[in-house]
PDB file of C-alpha atoms and ligand atoms in Angstrom:
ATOM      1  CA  UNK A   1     -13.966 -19.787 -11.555  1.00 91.00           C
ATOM      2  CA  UNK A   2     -12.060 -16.878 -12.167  1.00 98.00           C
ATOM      3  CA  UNK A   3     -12.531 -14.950 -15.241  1.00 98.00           C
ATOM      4  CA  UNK A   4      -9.357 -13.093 -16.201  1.00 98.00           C
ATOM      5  CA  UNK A   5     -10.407  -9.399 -17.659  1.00 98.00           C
ATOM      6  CA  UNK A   6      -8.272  -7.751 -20.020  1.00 98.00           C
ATOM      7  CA  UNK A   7     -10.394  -4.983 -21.906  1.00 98.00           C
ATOM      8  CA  UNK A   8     -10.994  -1.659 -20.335  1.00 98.00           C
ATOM      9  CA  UNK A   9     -14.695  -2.037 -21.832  1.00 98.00           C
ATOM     10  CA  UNK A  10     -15.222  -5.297 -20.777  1.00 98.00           C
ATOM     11  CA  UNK A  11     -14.465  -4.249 -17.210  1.00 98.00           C
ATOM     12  CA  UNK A  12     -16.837  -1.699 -16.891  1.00 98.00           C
ATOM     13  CA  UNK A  13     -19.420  -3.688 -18.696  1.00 98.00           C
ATOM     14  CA  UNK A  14     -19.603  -6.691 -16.130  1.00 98.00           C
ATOM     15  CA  UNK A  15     -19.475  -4.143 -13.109  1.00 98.00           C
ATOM     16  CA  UNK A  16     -22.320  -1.977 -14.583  1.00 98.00           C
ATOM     17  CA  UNK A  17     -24.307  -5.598 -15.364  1.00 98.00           C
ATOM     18  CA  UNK A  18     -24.223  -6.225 -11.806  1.00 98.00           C
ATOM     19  CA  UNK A  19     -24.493  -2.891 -10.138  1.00 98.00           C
ATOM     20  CA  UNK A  20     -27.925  -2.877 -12.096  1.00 98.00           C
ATOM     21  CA  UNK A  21     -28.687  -6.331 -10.142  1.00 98.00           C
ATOM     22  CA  UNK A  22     -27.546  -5.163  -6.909  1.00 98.00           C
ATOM     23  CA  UNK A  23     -24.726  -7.083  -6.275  1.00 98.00           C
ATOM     24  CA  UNK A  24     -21.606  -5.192  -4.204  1.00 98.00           C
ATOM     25  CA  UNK A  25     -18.296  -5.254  -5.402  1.00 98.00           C
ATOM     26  CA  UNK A  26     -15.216  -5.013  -3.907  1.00 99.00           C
ATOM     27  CA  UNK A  27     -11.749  -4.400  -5.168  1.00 99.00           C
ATOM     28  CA  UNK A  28      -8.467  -5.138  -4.469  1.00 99.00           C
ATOM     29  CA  UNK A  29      -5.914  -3.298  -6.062  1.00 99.00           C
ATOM     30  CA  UNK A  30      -2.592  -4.811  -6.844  1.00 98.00           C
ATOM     31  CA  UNK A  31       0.300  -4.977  -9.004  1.00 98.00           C
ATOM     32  CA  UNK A  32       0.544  -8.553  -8.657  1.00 98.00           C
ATOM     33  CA  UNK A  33       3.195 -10.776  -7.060  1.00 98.00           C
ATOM     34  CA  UNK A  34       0.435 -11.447  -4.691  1.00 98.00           C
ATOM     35  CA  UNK A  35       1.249 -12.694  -0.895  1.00 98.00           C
ATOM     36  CA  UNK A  36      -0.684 -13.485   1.816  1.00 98.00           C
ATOM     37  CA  UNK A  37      -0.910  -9.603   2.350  1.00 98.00           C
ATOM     38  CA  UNK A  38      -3.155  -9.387  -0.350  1.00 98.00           C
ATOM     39  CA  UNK A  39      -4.255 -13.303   0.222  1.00 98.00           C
ATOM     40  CA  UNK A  40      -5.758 -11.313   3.786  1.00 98.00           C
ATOM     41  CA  UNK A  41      -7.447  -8.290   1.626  1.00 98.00           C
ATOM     42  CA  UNK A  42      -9.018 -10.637  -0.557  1.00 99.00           C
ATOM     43  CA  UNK A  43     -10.364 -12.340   2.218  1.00 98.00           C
ATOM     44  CA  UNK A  44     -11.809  -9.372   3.822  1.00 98.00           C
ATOM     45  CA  UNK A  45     -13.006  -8.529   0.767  1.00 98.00           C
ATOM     46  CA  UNK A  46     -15.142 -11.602   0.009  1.00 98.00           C
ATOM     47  CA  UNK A  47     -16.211 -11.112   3.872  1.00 98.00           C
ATOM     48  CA  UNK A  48     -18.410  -8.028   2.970  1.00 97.00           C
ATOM     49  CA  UNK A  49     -18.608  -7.991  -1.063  1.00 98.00           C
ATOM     50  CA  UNK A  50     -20.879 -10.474  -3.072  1.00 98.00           C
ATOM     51  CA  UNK A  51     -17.846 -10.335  -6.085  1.00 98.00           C
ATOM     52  CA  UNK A  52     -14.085  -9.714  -5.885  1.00 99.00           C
ATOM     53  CA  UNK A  53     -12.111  -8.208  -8.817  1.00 99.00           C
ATOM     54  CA  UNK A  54      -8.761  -8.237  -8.174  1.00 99.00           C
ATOM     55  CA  UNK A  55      -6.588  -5.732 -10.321  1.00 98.00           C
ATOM     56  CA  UNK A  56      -3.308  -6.530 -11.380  1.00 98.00           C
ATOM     57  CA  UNK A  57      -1.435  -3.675 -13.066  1.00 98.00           C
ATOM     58  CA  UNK A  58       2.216  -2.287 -12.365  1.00 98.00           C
ATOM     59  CA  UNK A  59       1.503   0.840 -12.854  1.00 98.00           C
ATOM     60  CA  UNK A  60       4.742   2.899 -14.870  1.00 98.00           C
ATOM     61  CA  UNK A  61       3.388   6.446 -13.409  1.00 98.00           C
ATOM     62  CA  UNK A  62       3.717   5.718  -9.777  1.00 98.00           C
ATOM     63  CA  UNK A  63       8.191   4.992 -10.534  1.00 98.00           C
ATOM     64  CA  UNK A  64      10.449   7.158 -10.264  1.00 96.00           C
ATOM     65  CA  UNK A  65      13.593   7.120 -12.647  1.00 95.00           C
ATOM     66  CA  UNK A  66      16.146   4.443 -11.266  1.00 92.00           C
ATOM     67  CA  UNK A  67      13.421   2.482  -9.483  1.00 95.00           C
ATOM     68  CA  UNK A  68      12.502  -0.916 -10.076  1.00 94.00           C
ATOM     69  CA  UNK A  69       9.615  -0.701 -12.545  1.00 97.00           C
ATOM     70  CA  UNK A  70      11.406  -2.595 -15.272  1.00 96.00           C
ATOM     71  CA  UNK A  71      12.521  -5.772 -12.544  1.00 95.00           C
ATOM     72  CA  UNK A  72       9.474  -5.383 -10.965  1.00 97.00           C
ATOM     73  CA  UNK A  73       8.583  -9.171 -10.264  1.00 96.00           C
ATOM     74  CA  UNK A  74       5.056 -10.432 -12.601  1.00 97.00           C
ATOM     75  CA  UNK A  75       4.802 -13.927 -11.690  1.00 98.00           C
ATOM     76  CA  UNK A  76       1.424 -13.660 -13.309  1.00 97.00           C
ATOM     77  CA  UNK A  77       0.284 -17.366 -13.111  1.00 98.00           C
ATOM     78  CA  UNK A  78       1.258 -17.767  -9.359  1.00 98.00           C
ATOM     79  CA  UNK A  79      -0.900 -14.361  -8.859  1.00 98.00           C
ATOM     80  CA  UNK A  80      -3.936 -15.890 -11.000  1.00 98.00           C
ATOM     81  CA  UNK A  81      -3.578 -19.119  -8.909  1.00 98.00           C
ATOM     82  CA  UNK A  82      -3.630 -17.686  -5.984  1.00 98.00           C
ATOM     83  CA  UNK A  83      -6.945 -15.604  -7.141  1.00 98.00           C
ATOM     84  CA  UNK A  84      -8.955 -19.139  -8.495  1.00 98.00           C
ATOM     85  CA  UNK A  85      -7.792 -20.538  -5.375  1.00 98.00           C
ATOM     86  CA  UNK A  86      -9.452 -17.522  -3.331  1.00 98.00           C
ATOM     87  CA  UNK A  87     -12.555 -17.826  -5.181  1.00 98.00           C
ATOM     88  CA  UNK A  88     -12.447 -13.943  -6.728  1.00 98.00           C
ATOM     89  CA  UNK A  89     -14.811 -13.672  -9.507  1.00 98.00           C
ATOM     90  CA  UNK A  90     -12.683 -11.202 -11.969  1.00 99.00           C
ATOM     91  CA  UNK A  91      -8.768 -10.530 -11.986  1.00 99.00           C
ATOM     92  CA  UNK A  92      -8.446  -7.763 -14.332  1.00 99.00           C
ATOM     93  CA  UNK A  93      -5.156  -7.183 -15.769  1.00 98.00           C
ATOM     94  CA  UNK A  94      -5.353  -4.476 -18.465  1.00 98.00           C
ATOM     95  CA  UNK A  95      -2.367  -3.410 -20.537  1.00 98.00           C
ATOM     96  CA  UNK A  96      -0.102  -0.280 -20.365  1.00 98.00           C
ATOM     97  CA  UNK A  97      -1.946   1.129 -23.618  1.00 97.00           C
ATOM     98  CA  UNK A  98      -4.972   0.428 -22.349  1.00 97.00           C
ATOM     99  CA  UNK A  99      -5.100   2.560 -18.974  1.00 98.00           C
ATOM    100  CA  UNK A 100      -2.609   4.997 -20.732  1.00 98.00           C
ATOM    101  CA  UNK A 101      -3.899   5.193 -24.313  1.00 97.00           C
ATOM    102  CA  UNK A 102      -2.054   7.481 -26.546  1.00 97.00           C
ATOM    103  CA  UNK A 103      -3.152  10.995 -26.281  1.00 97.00           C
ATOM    104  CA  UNK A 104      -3.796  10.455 -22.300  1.00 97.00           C
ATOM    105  CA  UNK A 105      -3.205  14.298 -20.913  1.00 97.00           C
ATOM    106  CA  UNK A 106      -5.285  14.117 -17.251  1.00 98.00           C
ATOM    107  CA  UNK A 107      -3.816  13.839 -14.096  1.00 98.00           C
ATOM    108  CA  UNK A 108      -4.207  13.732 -10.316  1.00 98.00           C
ATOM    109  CA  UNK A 109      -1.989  15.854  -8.073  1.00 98.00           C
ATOM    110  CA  UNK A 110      -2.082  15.541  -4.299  1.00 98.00           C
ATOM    111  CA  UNK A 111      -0.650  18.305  -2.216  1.00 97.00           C
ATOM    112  CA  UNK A 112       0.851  18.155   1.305  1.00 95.00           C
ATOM    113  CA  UNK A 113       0.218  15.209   2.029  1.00 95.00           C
ATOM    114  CA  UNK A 114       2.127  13.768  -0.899  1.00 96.00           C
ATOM    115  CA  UNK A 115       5.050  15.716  -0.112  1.00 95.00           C
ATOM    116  CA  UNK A 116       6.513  14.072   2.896  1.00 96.00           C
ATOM    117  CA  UNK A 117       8.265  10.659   3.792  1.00 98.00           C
ATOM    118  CA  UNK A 118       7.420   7.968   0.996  1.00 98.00           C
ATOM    119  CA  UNK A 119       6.815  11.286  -1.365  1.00 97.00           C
ATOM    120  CA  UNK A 120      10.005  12.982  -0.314  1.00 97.00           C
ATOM    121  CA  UNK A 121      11.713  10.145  -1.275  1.00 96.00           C
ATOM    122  CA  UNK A 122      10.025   9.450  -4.545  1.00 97.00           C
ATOM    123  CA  UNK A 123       8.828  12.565  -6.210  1.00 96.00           C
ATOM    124  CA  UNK A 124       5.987  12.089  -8.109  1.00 97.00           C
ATOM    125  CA  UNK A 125       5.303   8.919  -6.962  1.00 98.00           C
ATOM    126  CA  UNK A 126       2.013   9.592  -5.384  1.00 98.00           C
ATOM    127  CA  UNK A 127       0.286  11.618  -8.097  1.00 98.00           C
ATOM    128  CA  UNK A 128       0.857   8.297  -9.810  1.00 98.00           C
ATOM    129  CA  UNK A 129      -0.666   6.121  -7.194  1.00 98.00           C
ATOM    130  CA  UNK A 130      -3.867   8.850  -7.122  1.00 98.00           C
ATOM    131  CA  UNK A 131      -4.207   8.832 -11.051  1.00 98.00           C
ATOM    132  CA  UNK A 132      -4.583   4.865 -11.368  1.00 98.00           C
ATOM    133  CA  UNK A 133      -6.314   4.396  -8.486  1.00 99.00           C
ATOM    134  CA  UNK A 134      -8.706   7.015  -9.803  1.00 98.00           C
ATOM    135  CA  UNK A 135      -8.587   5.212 -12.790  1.00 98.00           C
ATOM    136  CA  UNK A 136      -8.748   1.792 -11.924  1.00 98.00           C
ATOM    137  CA  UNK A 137     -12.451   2.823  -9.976  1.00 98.00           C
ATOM    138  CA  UNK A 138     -14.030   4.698 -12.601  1.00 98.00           C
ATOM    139  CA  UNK A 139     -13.235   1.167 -14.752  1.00 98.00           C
ATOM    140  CA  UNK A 140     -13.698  -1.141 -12.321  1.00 98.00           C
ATOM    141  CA  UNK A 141     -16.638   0.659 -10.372  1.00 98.00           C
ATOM    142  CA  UNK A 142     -16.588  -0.711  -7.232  1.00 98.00           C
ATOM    143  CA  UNK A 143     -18.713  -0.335  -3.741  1.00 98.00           C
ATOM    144  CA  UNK A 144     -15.745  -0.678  -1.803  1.00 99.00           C
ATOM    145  CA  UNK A 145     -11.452  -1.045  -2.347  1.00 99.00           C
ATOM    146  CA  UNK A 146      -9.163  -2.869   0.326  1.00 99.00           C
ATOM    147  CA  UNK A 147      -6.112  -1.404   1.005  1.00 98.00           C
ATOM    148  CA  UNK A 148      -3.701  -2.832   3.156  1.00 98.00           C
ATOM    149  CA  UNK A 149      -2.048  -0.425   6.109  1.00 98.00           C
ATOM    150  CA  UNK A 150       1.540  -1.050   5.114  1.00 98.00           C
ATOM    151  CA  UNK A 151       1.705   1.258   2.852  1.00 98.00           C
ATOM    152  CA  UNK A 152      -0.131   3.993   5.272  1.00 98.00           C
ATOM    153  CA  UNK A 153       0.550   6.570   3.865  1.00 98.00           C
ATOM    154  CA  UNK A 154      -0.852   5.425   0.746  1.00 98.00           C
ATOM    155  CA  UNK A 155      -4.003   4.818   2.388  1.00 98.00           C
ATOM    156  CA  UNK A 156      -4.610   8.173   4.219  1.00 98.00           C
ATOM    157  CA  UNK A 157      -4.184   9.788   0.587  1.00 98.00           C
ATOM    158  CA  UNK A 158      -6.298   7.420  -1.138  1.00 98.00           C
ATOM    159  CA  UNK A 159      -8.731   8.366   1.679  1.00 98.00           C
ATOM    160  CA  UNK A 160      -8.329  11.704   0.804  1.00 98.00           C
ATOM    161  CA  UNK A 161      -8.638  11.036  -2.722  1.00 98.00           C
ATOM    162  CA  UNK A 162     -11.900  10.016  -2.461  1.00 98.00           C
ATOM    163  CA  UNK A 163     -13.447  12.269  -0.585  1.00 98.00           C
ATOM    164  CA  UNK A 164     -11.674  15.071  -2.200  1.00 98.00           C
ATOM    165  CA  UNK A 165     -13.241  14.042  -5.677  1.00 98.00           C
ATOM    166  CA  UNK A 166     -16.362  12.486  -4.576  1.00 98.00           C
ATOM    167  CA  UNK A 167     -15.847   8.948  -6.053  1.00 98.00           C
ATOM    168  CA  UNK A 168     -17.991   7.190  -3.641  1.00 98.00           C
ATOM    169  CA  UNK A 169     -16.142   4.314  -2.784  1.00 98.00           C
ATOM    170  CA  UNK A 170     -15.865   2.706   0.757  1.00 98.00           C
ATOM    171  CA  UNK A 171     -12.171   2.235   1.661  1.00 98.00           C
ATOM    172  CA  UNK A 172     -11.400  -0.564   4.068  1.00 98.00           C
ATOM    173  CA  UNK A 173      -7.850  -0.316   5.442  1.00 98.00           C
ATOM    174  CA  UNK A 174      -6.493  -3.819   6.621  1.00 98.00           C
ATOM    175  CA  UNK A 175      -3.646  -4.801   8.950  1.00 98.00           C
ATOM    176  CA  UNK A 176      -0.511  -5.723   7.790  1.00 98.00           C
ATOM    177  CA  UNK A 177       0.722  -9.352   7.586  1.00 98.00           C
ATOM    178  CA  UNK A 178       4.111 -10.444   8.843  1.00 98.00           C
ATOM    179  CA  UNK A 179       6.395 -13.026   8.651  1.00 98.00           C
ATOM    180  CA  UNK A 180       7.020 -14.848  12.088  1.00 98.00           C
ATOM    181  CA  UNK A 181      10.164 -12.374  12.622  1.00 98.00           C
ATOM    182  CA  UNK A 182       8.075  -9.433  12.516  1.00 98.00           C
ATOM    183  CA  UNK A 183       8.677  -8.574   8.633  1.00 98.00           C
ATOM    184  CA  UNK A 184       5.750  -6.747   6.733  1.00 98.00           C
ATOM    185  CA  UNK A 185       4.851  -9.019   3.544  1.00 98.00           C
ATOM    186  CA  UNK A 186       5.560  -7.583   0.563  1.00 98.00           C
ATOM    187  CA  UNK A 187       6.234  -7.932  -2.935  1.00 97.00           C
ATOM    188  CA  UNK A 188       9.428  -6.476  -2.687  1.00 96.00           C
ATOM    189  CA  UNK A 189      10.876  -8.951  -0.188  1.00 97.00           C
ATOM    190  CA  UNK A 190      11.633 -11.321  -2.574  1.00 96.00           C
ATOM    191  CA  UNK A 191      14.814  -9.124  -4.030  1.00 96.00           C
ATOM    192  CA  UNK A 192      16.105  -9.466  -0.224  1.00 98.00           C
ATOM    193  CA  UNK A 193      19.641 -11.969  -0.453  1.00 98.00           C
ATOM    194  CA  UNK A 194      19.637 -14.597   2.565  1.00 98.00           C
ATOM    195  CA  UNK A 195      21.816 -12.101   4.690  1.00 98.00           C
ATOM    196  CA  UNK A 196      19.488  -8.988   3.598  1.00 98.00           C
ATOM    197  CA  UNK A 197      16.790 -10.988   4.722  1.00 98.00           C
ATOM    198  CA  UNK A 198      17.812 -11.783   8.458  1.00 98.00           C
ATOM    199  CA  UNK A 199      18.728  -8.164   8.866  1.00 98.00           C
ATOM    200  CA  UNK A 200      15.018  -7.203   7.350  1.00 98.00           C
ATOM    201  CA  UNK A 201      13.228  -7.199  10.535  1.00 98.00           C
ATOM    202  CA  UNK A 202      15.419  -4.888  11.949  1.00 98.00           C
ATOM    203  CA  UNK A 203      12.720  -2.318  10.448  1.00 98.00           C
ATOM    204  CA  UNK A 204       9.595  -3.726  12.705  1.00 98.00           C
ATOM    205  CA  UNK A 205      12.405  -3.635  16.070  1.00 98.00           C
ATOM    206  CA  UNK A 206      12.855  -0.510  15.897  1.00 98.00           C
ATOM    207  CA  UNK A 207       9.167   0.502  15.277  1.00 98.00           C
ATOM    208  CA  UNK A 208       8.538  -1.489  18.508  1.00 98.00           C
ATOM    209  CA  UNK A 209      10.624   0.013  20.263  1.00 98.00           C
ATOM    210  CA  UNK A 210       9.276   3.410  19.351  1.00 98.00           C
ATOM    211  CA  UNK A 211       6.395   2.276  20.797  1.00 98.00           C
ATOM    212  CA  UNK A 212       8.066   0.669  24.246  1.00 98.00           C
ATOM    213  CA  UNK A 213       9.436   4.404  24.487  1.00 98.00           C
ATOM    214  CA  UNK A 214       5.737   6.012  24.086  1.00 97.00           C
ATOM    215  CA  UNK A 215       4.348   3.541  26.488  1.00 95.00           C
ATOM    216  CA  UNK A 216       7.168   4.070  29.120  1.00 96.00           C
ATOM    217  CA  UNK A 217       6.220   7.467  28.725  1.00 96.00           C
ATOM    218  CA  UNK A 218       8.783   9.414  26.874  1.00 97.00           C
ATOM    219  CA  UNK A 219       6.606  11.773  24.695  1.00 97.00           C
ATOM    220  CA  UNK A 220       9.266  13.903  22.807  1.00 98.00           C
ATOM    221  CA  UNK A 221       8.909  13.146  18.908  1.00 98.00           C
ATOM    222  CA  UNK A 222      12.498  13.155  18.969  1.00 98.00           C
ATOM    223  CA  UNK A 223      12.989  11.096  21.825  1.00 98.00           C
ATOM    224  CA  UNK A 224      10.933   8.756  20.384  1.00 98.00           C
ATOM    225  CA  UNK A 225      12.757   9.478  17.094  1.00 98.00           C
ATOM    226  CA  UNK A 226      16.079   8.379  18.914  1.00 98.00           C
ATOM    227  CA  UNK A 227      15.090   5.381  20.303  1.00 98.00           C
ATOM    228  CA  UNK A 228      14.217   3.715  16.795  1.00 98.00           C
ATOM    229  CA  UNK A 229      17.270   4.889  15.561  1.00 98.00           C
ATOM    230  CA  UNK A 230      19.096   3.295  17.718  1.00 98.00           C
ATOM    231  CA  UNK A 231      17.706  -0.039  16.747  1.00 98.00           C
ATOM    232  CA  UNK A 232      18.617   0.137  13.276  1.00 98.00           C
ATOM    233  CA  UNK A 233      22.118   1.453  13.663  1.00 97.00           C
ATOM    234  CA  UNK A 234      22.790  -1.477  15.512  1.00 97.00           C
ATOM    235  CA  UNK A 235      22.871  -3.247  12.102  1.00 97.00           C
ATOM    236  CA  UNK A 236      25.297  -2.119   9.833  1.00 97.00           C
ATOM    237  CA  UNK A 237      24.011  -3.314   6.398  1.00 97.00           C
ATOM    238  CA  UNK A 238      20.433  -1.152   6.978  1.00 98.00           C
ATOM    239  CA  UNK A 239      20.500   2.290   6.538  1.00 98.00           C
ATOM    240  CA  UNK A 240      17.690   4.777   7.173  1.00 98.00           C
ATOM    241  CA  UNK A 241      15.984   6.670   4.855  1.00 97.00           C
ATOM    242  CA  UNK A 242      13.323   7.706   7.769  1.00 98.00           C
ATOM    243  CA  UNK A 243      12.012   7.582  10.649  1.00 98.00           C
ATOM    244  CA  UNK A 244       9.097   9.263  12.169  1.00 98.00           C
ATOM    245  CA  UNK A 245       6.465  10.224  14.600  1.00 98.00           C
ATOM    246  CA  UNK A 246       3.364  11.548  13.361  1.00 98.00           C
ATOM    247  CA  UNK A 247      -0.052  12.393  13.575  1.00 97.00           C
ATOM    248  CA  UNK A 248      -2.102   9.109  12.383  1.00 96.00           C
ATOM    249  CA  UNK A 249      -4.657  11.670  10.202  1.00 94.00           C
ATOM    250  CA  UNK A 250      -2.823  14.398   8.898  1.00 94.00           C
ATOM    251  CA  UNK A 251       0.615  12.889   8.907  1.00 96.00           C
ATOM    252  CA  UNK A 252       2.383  15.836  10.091  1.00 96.00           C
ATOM    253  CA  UNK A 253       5.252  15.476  12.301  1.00 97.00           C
ATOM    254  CA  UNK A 254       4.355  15.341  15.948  1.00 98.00           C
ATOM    255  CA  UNK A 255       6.846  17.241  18.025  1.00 97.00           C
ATOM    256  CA  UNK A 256       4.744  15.416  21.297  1.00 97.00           C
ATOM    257  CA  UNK A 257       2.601  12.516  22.023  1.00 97.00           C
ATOM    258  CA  UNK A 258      -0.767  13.320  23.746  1.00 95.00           C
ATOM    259  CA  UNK A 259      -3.459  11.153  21.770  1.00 93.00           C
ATOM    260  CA  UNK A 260      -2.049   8.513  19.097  1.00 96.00           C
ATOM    261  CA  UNK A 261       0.990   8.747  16.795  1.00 98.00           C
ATOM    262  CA  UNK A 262       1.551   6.244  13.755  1.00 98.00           C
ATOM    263  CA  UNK A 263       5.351   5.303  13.490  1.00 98.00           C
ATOM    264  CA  UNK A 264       6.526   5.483  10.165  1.00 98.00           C
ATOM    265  CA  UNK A 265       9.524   3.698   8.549  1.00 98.00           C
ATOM    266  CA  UNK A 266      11.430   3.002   5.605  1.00 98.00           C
ATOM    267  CA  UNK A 267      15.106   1.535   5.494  1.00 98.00           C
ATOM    268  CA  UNK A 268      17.842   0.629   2.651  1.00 98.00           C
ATOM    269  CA  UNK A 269      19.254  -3.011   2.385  1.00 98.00           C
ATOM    270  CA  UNK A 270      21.516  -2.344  -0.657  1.00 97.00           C
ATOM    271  CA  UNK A 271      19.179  -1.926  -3.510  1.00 94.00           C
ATOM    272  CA  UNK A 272      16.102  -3.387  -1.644  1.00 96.00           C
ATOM    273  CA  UNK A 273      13.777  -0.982   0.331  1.00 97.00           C
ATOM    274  CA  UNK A 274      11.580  -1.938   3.076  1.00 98.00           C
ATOM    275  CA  UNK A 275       8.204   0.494   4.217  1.00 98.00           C
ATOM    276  CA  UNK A 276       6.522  -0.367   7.594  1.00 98.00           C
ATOM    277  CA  UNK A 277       4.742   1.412  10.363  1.00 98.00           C
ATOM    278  CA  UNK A 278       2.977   0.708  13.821  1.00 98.00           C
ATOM    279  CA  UNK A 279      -0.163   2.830  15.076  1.00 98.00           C
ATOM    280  CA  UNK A 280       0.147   3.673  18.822  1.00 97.00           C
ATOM    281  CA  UNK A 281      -3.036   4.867  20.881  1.00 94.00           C
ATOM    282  CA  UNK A 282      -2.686   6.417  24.217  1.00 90.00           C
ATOM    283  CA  UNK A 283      -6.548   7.246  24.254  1.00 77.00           C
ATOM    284  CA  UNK A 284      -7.584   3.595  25.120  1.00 67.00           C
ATOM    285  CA  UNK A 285      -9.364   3.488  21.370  1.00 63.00           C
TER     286      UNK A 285
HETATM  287  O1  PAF B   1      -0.297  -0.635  -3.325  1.00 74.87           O
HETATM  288  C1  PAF B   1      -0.139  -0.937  -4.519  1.00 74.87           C
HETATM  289  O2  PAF B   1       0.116  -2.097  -4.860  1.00 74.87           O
HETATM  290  C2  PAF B   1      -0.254   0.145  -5.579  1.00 74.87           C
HETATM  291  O3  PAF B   1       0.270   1.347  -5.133  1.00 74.87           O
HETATM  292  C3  PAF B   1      -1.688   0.327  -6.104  1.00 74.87           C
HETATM  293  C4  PAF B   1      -2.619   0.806  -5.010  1.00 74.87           C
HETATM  294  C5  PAF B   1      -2.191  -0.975  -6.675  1.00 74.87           C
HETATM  295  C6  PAF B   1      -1.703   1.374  -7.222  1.00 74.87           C
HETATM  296  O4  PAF B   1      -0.898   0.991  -8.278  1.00 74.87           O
END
């Protein structure tokens, strides 16, 4: 059974009942239209957690003006299906007033590593993703949050988050899942026409072959750089928004390979855009 949780105060209440009993809880932050993405974090959350609370919130703060917040897909019985069928104890789904009330003044800001690729293209975005996260454990309370590594660079600041402001919650980072073709799930693939979609895994190619390059042995960032470009000017409909070679921790552009480099990505199919990134290790980790 899964209870549904819609009350800030009810939240905390059954987390603090069962922290007193010892039970570990894990979390799985969302903002619904669930996949097997999350379907996997779930999983891996009921693999080292005695109860799962999915949350299930589309958070307004983390949008920029023009993006998708308002068409943001909420299939919400689909998502609470998929949760009963999962077995997670508590999806909690608060309301807009309810994690913003009125009179809500307190935010989190994250420096440098907000400020490039996914937060050069959407100012603000990740001070949003920092606040409700923030928010989201100090109500939900958890021992540990699953994040999945698509969104990477998501999970090296909510890393950094918590260590930053002490919050004392375990962060498990999960691989991403793809389709057969080499697409990264996610909830915005669904917006992708029939002809967007065949072009879609264009994104992963060219990650790949980023990685072919570093494994040949070409070690120039922008070498590297070139070589995924490449890939995705070969299709005509995608256009890049980046593409880059970086340091897995810090995220800072790597100008040369010697250790590891994550590949990061994110491309324009008209409206749509896709995120995706591939972790390369030269140090046999
Ligand atoms: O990754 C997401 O779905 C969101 O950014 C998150 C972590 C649920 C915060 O709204």
């Amino acid at each position: 059974m899964t209870r549904v949780i819609r009350s800030v105060r009810t939240m905390t209440a059954w987390s603090l009942a069962l922290h007193r009993e010892g039970v570990v809880i894990g979390v799985v932050p969302t903002m619904g239209a669930l996949h097997d993405g999350h379907r996997s974090l779930i999983r891996r959350a009921r693999l080292s957690c005695d109860a799962v609370v999915v949350s299930l919130f589309v958070n307004p703060s983390q949008f920029g003006p023009g993006e998708d917040f308002s068409r943001y897909p909420r299939p919400t019985r689909a998502d609470a299906a998929l949760c009963r069928e999962e077995g997670v104890d508590v999806l909690f789904m608060p309301s807009r007033e309810a994690v913003y009330p009125q009179g809500f003044q307190t935010t989190v800001t994250v420096r440098e590593l907000a400020r490039r690729w996914e937060g050069a293209k959407r100012p603000g975005h990740f001070d949003g993703v920092a606040t409700v996260v923030t928010k989201l454990f100090g109500l939900v309370r958890p021992h540990v949050a699953f994040f999945g590594q698509k969104d990477f660079q998501q999970s090296v600041l909510v890393r950094r988050l918590v260590e930053d402001l002490n919050l004392g919650v375990r962060i498990v980072v999960c691989p991403t899942v793809r389709e057969r073709d080499g697409l990264a799930l996610s909830s915005r693939n669904r917006y992708l026409t029939p002809v967007q979609r065949r072009s879609a895994p264009v994104l992963h190619e060219a990650l790949q072959a980023g990685r072919t390059a570093i494994l040949r042995g070409i070690r120039f960032g922008s070498q590297i750089g070139r070589a995924m470009r490449g890939v995705i000017e070969t299709d005509p409909k995608v256009t890049v928004d980046y593409l880059a070679v970086c340091d897995p921790d810090t995220l800072e552009p790597l100008p040369r390979v010697t250790k590891s480099a994550m590949l990061l990505g994110a491309v324009r199919l008209g409206r749509v855009r896709l995120i995706d990134n591939l972790l390369v290790r030269l140090d046999g980790r």
